[in-house]
PDB file of C-alpha atoms in Angstrom:
ATOM      1  CA  MET A  21      11.679  -2.288  12.228  1.00  0.00           C
ATOM      2  CA  LEU A  22      11.172  -3.342   8.632  1.00  0.00           C
ATOM      3  CA  THR A  23      12.870  -1.469   5.816  1.00  0.00           C
ATOM      4  CA  LYS A  24      10.766  -0.068   2.975  1.00  0.00           C
ATOM      5  CA  ASP A  25      11.848  -2.958   0.780  1.00  0.00           C
ATOM      6  CA  GLN A  26      10.818  -5.496   3.430  1.00  0.00           C
ATOM      7  CA  ILE A  27       7.370  -3.871   3.689  1.00  0.00           C
ATOM      8  CA  ALA A  28       7.031  -4.180  -0.101  1.00  0.00           C
ATOM      9  CA  GLN A  29       8.267  -7.765  -0.029  1.00  0.00           C
ATOM     10  CA  ARG A  30       5.655  -8.725   2.571  1.00  0.00           C
ATOM     11  CA  ILE A  31       2.861  -7.013   0.638  1.00  0.00           C
ATOM     12  CA  ALA A  32       3.856  -8.944  -2.501  1.00  0.00           C
ATOM     13  CA  LYS A  33       2.736 -12.118  -0.709  1.00  0.00           C
ATOM     14  CA  GLU A  34      -0.846 -10.789  -0.824  1.00  0.00           C
ATOM     15  CA  VAL A  35      -0.831 -10.573  -4.622  1.00  0.00           C
ATOM     16  CA  LYS A  36      -3.012 -13.155  -6.391  1.00  0.00           C
ATOM     17  CA  ASP A  37      -2.659 -14.591  -9.874  1.00  0.00           C
ATOM     18  CA  GLY A  38      -4.640 -12.756 -12.546  1.00  0.00           C
ATOM     19  CA  GLN A  39      -5.123  -9.518 -10.612  1.00  0.00           C
ATOM     20  CA  TYR A  40      -5.045  -6.005 -12.052  1.00  0.00           C
ATOM     21  CA  ILE A  41      -3.123  -3.935  -9.497  1.00  0.00           C
ATOM     22  CA  ASN A  42      -2.457  -0.233  -8.975  1.00  0.00           C
ATOM     23  CA  LEU A  43       0.723   0.678  -7.093  1.00  0.00           C
ATOM     24  CA  GLY A  44       0.746   4.061  -5.372  1.00  0.00           C
ATOM     25  CA  ILE A  45       3.688   6.444  -5.010  1.00  0.00           C
ATOM     26  CA  GLY A  46       6.491   5.577  -2.578  1.00  0.00           C
ATOM     27  CA  ILE A  47       6.821   2.172  -0.907  1.00  0.00           C
ATOM     28  CA  PRO A  48       4.057   0.559  -3.041  1.00  0.00           C
ATOM     29  CA  THR A  49       6.091   1.007  -6.242  1.00  0.00           C
ATOM     30  CA  LEU A  50       8.717  -1.326  -4.734  1.00  0.00           C
ATOM     31  CA  VAL A  51       6.191  -4.195  -4.683  1.00  0.00           C
ATOM     32  CA  ALA A  52       6.774  -4.710  -8.426  1.00  0.00           C
ATOM     33  CA  ASN A  53      10.281  -5.978  -7.617  1.00  0.00           C
ATOM     34  CA  TYR A  54       8.976  -8.804  -5.393  1.00  0.00           C
ATOM     35  CA  ILE A  55       6.015 -10.285  -7.265  1.00  0.00           C
ATOM     36  CA  PRO A  56       6.772 -13.994  -7.850  1.00  0.00           C
ATOM     37  CA  ASP A  57       7.633 -14.921 -11.440  1.00  0.00           C
ATOM     38  CA  ASP A  58       4.970 -17.632 -11.537  1.00  0.00           C
ATOM     39  CA  LEU A  59       2.151 -15.106 -11.021  1.00  0.00           C
ATOM     40  CA  ASP A  60       0.517 -13.476 -14.023  1.00  0.00           C
ATOM     41  CA  VAL A  61      -0.533 -10.009 -12.820  1.00  0.00           C
ATOM     42  CA  ILE A  62      -1.006  -6.683 -14.608  1.00  0.00           C
ATOM     43  CA  LEU A  63       0.272  -3.510 -12.923  1.00  0.00           C
ATOM     44  CA  GLN A  64      -1.573  -0.278 -13.726  1.00  0.00           C
ATOM     45  CA  SER A  65      -0.534   3.357 -13.232  1.00  0.00           C
ATOM     46  CA  GLU A  66      -2.850   6.380 -13.207  1.00  0.00           C
ATOM     47  CA  ASN A  67      -0.834   8.252 -15.814  1.00  0.00           C
ATOM     48  CA  GLY A  68      -1.736   5.684 -18.470  1.00  0.00           C
ATOM     49  CA  LEU A  69       0.291   2.492 -18.192  1.00  0.00           C
ATOM     50  CA  LEU A  70      -0.843  -1.132 -18.157  1.00  0.00           C
ATOM     51  CA  GLY A  71       1.797  -3.818 -17.817  1.00  0.00           C
ATOM     52  CA  ILE A  72       4.529  -2.324 -15.608  1.00  0.00           C
ATOM     53  CA  GLY A  73       7.601  -4.421 -14.855  1.00  0.00           C
ATOM     54  CA  PRO A  74      10.312  -4.050 -12.179  1.00  0.00           C
ATOM     55  CA  PHE A  75      12.434  -0.922 -11.884  1.00  0.00           C
ATOM     56  CA  PRO A  76      15.030  -0.775 -14.696  1.00  0.00           C
ATOM     57  CA  THR A  77      18.695  -1.519 -14.369  1.00  0.00           C
ATOM     58  CA  GLU A  78      20.999   1.302 -15.453  1.00  0.00           C
ATOM     59  CA  ASP A  79      21.221   0.016 -19.023  1.00  0.00           C
ATOM     60  CA  GLN A  80      17.398  -0.353 -19.279  1.00  0.00           C
ATOM     61  CA  VAL A  81      16.457   3.207 -18.288  1.00  0.00           C
ATOM     62  CA  ASP A  82      14.130   4.951 -20.744  1.00  0.00           C
ATOM     63  CA  PRO A  83      13.299   8.553 -19.663  1.00  0.00           C
ATOM     64  CA  ASP A  84      10.015   8.393 -21.593  1.00  0.00           C
ATOM     65  CA  LEU A  85       8.704   5.496 -19.472  1.00  0.00           C
ATOM     66  CA  ILE A  86       7.656   6.784 -16.051  1.00  0.00           C
ATOM     67  CA  ASN A  87       5.010   5.874 -13.482  1.00  0.00           C
ATOM     68  CA  ALA A  88       2.680   8.263 -11.639  1.00  0.00           C
ATOM     69  CA  GLY A  89       5.491   9.063  -9.195  1.00  0.00           C
ATOM     70  CA  LYS A  90       7.783  10.129 -12.080  1.00  0.00           C
ATOM     71  CA  GLN A  91      10.039   7.094 -11.549  1.00  0.00           C
ATOM     72  CA  THR A  92      11.443   5.308 -14.581  1.00  0.00           C
ATOM     73  CA  ILE A  93       9.955   1.845 -15.107  1.00  0.00           C
ATOM     74  CA  THR A  94      10.101  -1.128 -17.438  1.00  0.00           C
ATOM     75  CA  MET A  95       7.196  -2.596 -19.368  1.00  0.00           C
ATOM     76  CA  THR A  96       6.220  -6.234 -19.751  1.00  0.00           C
ATOM     77  CA  LYS A  97       5.316  -8.089 -22.939  1.00  0.00           C
ATOM     78  CA  GLY A  98       1.897  -6.967 -24.198  1.00  0.00           C
ATOM     79  CA  SER A  99       1.882  -3.742 -22.160  1.00  0.00           C
ATOM     80  CA  ALA A 100      -0.059  -0.655 -23.273  1.00  0.00           C
ATOM     81  CA  LEU A 101       0.129   3.132 -23.064  1.00  0.00           C
ATOM     82  CA  PHE A 102      -2.954   5.380 -23.092  1.00  0.00           C
ATOM     83  CA  SER A 103      -4.331   8.667 -21.731  1.00  0.00           C
ATOM     84  CA  SER A 104      -4.922   9.342 -18.043  1.00  0.00           C
ATOM     85  CA  ALA A 105      -8.617   9.765 -18.873  1.00  0.00           C
ATOM     86  CA  GLU A 106      -8.770   6.136 -20.028  1.00  0.00           C
ATOM     87  CA  SER A 107      -6.726   5.112 -17.016  1.00  0.00           C
ATOM     88  CA  PHE A 108      -9.233   6.660 -14.608  1.00  0.00           C
ATOM     89  CA  ALA A 109     -12.108   5.101 -16.536  1.00  0.00           C
ATOM     90  CA  MET A 110     -10.527   1.726 -15.711  1.00  0.00           C
ATOM     91  CA  ILE A 111     -10.220   2.695 -12.046  1.00  0.00           C
ATOM     92  CA  ARG A 112     -13.685   4.212 -11.656  1.00  0.00           C
ATOM     93  CA  GLY A 113     -15.207   1.339 -13.596  1.00  0.00           C
ATOM     94  CA  GLY A 114     -14.052  -1.120 -10.914  1.00  0.00           C
ATOM     95  CA  HIS A 115     -11.529  -2.934 -13.117  1.00  0.00           C
ATOM     96  CA  VAL A 116      -8.667  -2.727 -10.589  1.00  0.00           C
ATOM     97  CA  GLN A 117      -8.828  -5.611  -8.106  1.00  0.00           C
ATOM     98  CA  LEU A 118      -6.075  -4.476  -5.743  1.00  0.00           C
ATOM     99  CA  THR A 119      -4.743  -1.039  -4.831  1.00  0.00           C
ATOM    100  CA  ILE A 120      -1.584  -0.696  -2.739  1.00  0.00           C
ATOM    101  CA  LEU A 121      -0.902   2.806  -1.470  1.00  0.00           C
ATOM    102  CA  GLY A 122       0.753   4.762   1.300  1.00  0.00           C
ATOM    103  CA  ALA A 123      -0.920   6.653   4.125  1.00  0.00           C
ATOM    104  CA  MET A 124      -0.189   9.269   6.746  1.00  0.00           C
ATOM    105  CA  GLU A 125      -3.010   7.990   8.982  1.00  0.00           C
ATOM    106  CA  VAL A 126      -5.479   5.082   9.090  1.00  0.00           C
ATOM    107  CA  SER A 127      -8.374   4.876  11.553  1.00  0.00           C
ATOM    108  CA  GLU A 128      -9.672   1.755  13.291  1.00  0.00           C
ATOM    109  CA  ASN A 129     -12.759   1.955  11.021  1.00  0.00           C
ATOM    110  CA  GLY A 130     -10.623   1.775   7.887  1.00  0.00           C
ATOM    111  CA  ASP A 131     -10.645   5.492   7.027  1.00  0.00           C
ATOM    112  CA  ILE A 132      -7.486   6.694   5.275  1.00  0.00           C
ATOM    113  CA  ALA A 133      -5.771  10.091   5.145  1.00  0.00           C
ATOM    114  CA  ASN A 134      -2.957  10.273   2.625  1.00  0.00           C
ATOM    115  CA  TRP A 135      -3.169  13.353   0.454  1.00  0.00           C
ATOM    116  CA  LYS A 136      -2.793  16.548   2.470  1.00  0.00           C
ATOM    117  CA  ILE A 137      -1.235  18.023   5.596  1.00  0.00           C
ATOM    118  CA  PRO A 138      -2.995  21.301   6.538  1.00  0.00           C
ATOM    119  CA  GLY A 139      -0.740  24.302   6.057  1.00  0.00           C
ATOM    120  CA  LYS A 140       1.513  22.576   3.548  1.00  0.00           C
ATOM    121  CA  MET A 141       1.271  23.194  -0.182  1.00  0.00           C
ATOM    122  CA  VAL A 142       0.172  20.238  -2.289  1.00  0.00           C
ATOM    123  CA  LYS A 143      -0.152  20.108  -6.063  1.00  0.00           C
ATOM    124  CA  GLY A 144      -3.366  18.110  -5.856  1.00  0.00           C
ATOM    125  CA  MET A 145      -4.911  14.999  -4.396  1.00  0.00           C
ATOM    126  CA  GLY A 146      -3.795  12.793  -7.276  1.00  0.00           C
ATOM    127  CA  GLY A 147      -5.785   9.633  -7.937  1.00  0.00           C
ATOM    128  CA  ALA A 148      -6.041   8.345  -4.385  1.00  0.00           C
ATOM    129  CA  MET A 149      -9.718   9.227  -3.850  1.00  0.00           C
ATOM    130  CA  ASP A 150     -10.737   7.405  -7.024  1.00  0.00           C
ATOM    131  CA  LEU A 151      -8.585   4.401  -6.150  1.00  0.00           C
ATOM    132  CA  VAL A 152      -9.857   3.891  -2.610  1.00  0.00           C
ATOM    133  CA  ALA A 153     -13.465   4.328  -3.756  1.00  0.00           C
ATOM    134  CA  SER A 154     -13.218   1.831  -6.596  1.00  0.00           C
ATOM    135  CA  ALA A 155     -10.748  -1.023  -5.930  1.00  0.00           C
ATOM    136  CA  GLU A 156     -11.968  -4.360  -4.580  1.00  0.00           C
ATOM    137  CA  ARG A 157      -9.183  -4.535  -1.962  1.00  0.00           C
ATOM    138  CA  ILE A 158      -7.009  -1.839  -0.400  1.00  0.00           C
ATOM    139  CA  ILE A 159      -3.648  -2.570   1.238  1.00  0.00           C
ATOM    140  CA  VAL A 160      -1.746   0.262   2.920  1.00  0.00           C
ATOM    141  CA  ALA A 161       2.051   0.398   3.200  1.00  0.00           C
ATOM    142  CA  MET A 162       3.129   2.803   5.934  1.00  0.00           C
ATOM    143  CA  GLN A 163       5.306   3.638   8.886  1.00  0.00           C
ATOM    144  CA  HIS A 164       3.599   2.658  12.148  1.00  0.00           C
ATOM    145  CA  CYS A 165       4.578   5.910  13.871  1.00  0.00           C
ATOM    146  CA  SER A 166       5.481   9.459  12.917  1.00  0.00           C
ATOM    147  CA  LYS A 167       9.020  10.817  13.262  1.00  0.00           C
ATOM    148  CA  ASN A 168       8.172  12.066  16.771  1.00  0.00           C
ATOM    149  CA  GLY A 169       6.925   8.620  17.827  1.00  0.00           C
ATOM    150  CA  GLN A 170       3.168   9.247  17.585  1.00  0.00           C
ATOM    151  CA  SER A 171       0.964   6.420  16.332  1.00  0.00           C
ATOM    152  CA  LYS A 172      -0.413   6.668  12.797  1.00  0.00           C
ATOM    153  CA  LEU A 173      -2.968   3.916  13.477  1.00  0.00           C
ATOM    154  CA  LEU A 174      -5.660   5.938  15.209  1.00  0.00           C
ATOM    155  CA  LYS A 175      -9.144   5.844  16.684  1.00  0.00           C
ATOM    156  CA  SER A 176     -10.065   8.458  14.080  1.00  0.00           C
ATOM    157  CA  CYS A 177      -8.004  10.348  11.494  1.00  0.00           C
ATOM    158  CA  THR A 178      -6.966  13.924  12.271  1.00  0.00           C
ATOM    159  CA  LEU A 179      -5.825  14.806   8.730  1.00  0.00           C
ATOM    160  CA  PRO A 180      -8.134  15.416   5.737  1.00  0.00           C
ATOM    161  CA  ILE A 181      -9.800  12.137   4.755  1.00  0.00           C
ATOM    162  CA  THR A 182      -9.105  10.446   1.422  1.00  0.00           C
ATOM    163  CA  GLY A 183     -11.690   7.673   1.841  1.00  0.00           C
ATOM    164  CA  ILE A 184     -13.906   6.176   4.540  1.00  0.00           C
ATOM    165  CA  ARG A 185     -14.167   2.533   5.645  1.00  0.00           C
ATOM    166  CA  CYS A 186     -12.055   1.370   2.711  1.00  0.00           C
ATOM    167  CA  VAL A 187      -8.775  -0.068   4.052  1.00  0.00           C
ATOM    168  CA  ASP A 188      -8.612  -3.866   4.293  1.00  0.00           C
ATOM    169  CA  MET A 189      -5.028  -4.487   5.412  1.00  0.00           C
ATOM    170  CA  ILE A 190      -2.014  -2.547   6.690  1.00  0.00           C
ATOM    171  CA  VAL A 191       1.610  -3.605   6.433  1.00  0.00           C
ATOM    172  CA  SER A 192       3.680  -1.270   8.587  1.00  0.00           C
ATOM    173  CA  ASP A 193       7.319  -1.376   9.622  1.00  0.00           C
ATOM    174  CA  MET A 194       6.148  -3.149  12.792  1.00  0.00           C
ATOM    175  CA  ALA A 195       3.223  -5.394  11.893  1.00  0.00           C
ATOM    176  CA  VAL A 196       0.652  -6.831   9.512  1.00  0.00           C
ATOM    177  CA  LEU A 197      -2.883  -5.883  10.537  1.00  0.00           C
ATOM    178  CA  GLU A 198      -6.347  -6.583   9.164  1.00  0.00           C
ATOM    179  CA  VAL A 199      -8.938  -3.818   9.490  1.00  0.00           C
ATOM    180  CA  LEU A 200     -12.131  -5.544  10.631  1.00  0.00           C
ATOM    181  CA  PRO A 201     -15.522  -4.559   9.144  1.00  0.00           C
ATOM    182  CA  GLU A 202     -16.858  -3.860  12.621  1.00  0.00           C
ATOM    183  CA  GLY A 203     -13.808  -1.738  13.450  1.00  0.00           C
ATOM    184  CA  GLY A 204     -10.433  -2.431  14.996  1.00  0.00           C
ATOM    185  CA  PHE A 205      -6.949  -3.480  13.920  1.00  0.00           C
ATOM    186  CA  LYS A 206      -6.527  -7.271  14.146  1.00  0.00           C
ATOM    187  CA  LEU A 207      -2.858  -8.119  14.631  1.00  0.00           C
ATOM    188  CA  LEU A 208      -1.844 -10.903  12.229  1.00  0.00           C
ATOM    189  CA  GLU A 209       1.961 -10.812  12.199  1.00  0.00           C
ATOM    190  CA  ARG A 210       4.780  -8.875  13.808  1.00  0.00           C
ATOM    191  CA  ALA A 211       8.097  -7.762  12.376  1.00  0.00           C
ATOM    192  CA  PRO A 212      11.121  -9.845  13.411  1.00  0.00           C
ATOM    193  CA  GLY A 213      12.362  -8.709  16.807  1.00  0.00           C
ATOM    194  CA  ILE A 214       9.260  -6.618  17.547  1.00  0.00           C
ATOM    195  CA  SER A 215       7.136  -7.702  20.512  1.00  0.00           C
ATOM    196  CA  VAL A 216       3.357  -7.646  20.770  1.00  0.00           C
ATOM    197  CA  GLU A 217       3.678  -5.262  23.724  1.00  0.00           C
ATOM    198  CA  GLU A 218       5.678  -2.802  21.620  1.00  0.00           C
ATOM    199  CA  ILE A 219       3.025  -2.882  18.891  1.00  0.00           C
ATOM    200  CA  LYS A 220       0.310  -2.301  21.502  1.00  0.00           C
ATOM    201  CA  SER A 221       2.159   0.722  22.876  1.00  0.00           C
ATOM    202  CA  LYS A 222       2.502   2.218  19.382  1.00  0.00           C
ATOM    203  CA  THR A 223      -1.117   1.688  18.253  1.00  0.00           C
ATOM    204  CA  GLU A 224      -3.650   4.303  19.386  1.00  0.00           C
ATOM    205  CA  GLY A 225      -6.662   2.662  17.758  1.00  0.00           C
ATOM    206  CA  LYS A 226      -8.378  -0.504  18.966  1.00  0.00           C
ATOM    207  CA  LEU A 227      -5.928  -3.409  18.645  1.00  0.00           C
ATOM    208  CA  ILE A 228      -7.292  -6.957  18.613  1.00  0.00           C
ATOM    209  CA  ILE A 229      -4.900  -9.763  19.582  1.00  0.00           C
ATOM    210  CA  GLU A 230      -5.925 -13.410  19.346  1.00  0.00           C
ATOM    211  CA  GLY A 231      -3.531 -16.181  20.383  1.00  0.00           C
ATOM    212  CA  GLU A 232       0.161 -16.273  19.534  1.00  0.00           C
ATOM    213  CA  ILE A 233       1.214 -13.717  16.943  1.00  0.00           C
ATOM    214  CA  PRO A 234       3.866 -15.106  14.557  1.00  0.00           C
ATOM    215  CA  GLU A 235       6.785 -13.196  13.127  1.00  0.00           C
ATOM    216  CA  MET A 236       6.568 -12.245   9.458  1.00  0.00           C
ATOM    217  CA  ASN A 237       7.798 -14.747   6.918  1.00  0.00           C
ATOM    218  CA  PHE A 238       9.162 -13.266   3.708  1.00  0.00           C
ATOM    219  CA  ALA A 239       9.447 -16.521   1.765  1.00  0.00           C
ATOM    220  CA  ASN A 240       7.000 -16.941  -1.117  1.00  0.00           C
TER     221      ASN A 240
END
């Protein structure tokens, strides 16, 4: 199984030069540490940041600089701070090309559930609904299965939906999968040491396998 950092490292390979990118809470925030130096990208956070750098070293920590997940961050040259209202105007206006976020469930049609578990208290849905409705491309970073071994890649979501038919790609701790427009998870890559059969057994939704499936390559 991939570690959280390995999931982030693999997702960083999907980043394109010149993109404006929103990184969700959890694993997605780690992606900032693996974006190649030769790419010029702008990282955005819902709480009003544009131009986020990697996580700070101990001597760089500034308690006033935090992302939407309340983690301390660094800022790149030319970065900007502004209100969350302006931040969401950027998101809703379609100015974010790529959103990377976590999920509790994804359906074979690209529906995503990531904001609420019934019966558990939540402070709010955050910005996820705006992000999945507005970004040009959505990549999900997630665990393939729950703690009790149940698949999180489903025929249809059982938890409250965040967005419908919006997910383009999933990078789990077992595989890289494309969500096809007509429905289904197309297996693109597998984690080192993980077999295609194991991925099949852990995927409830429709899994499409074409030819030999290579192991993930983490080199840029």
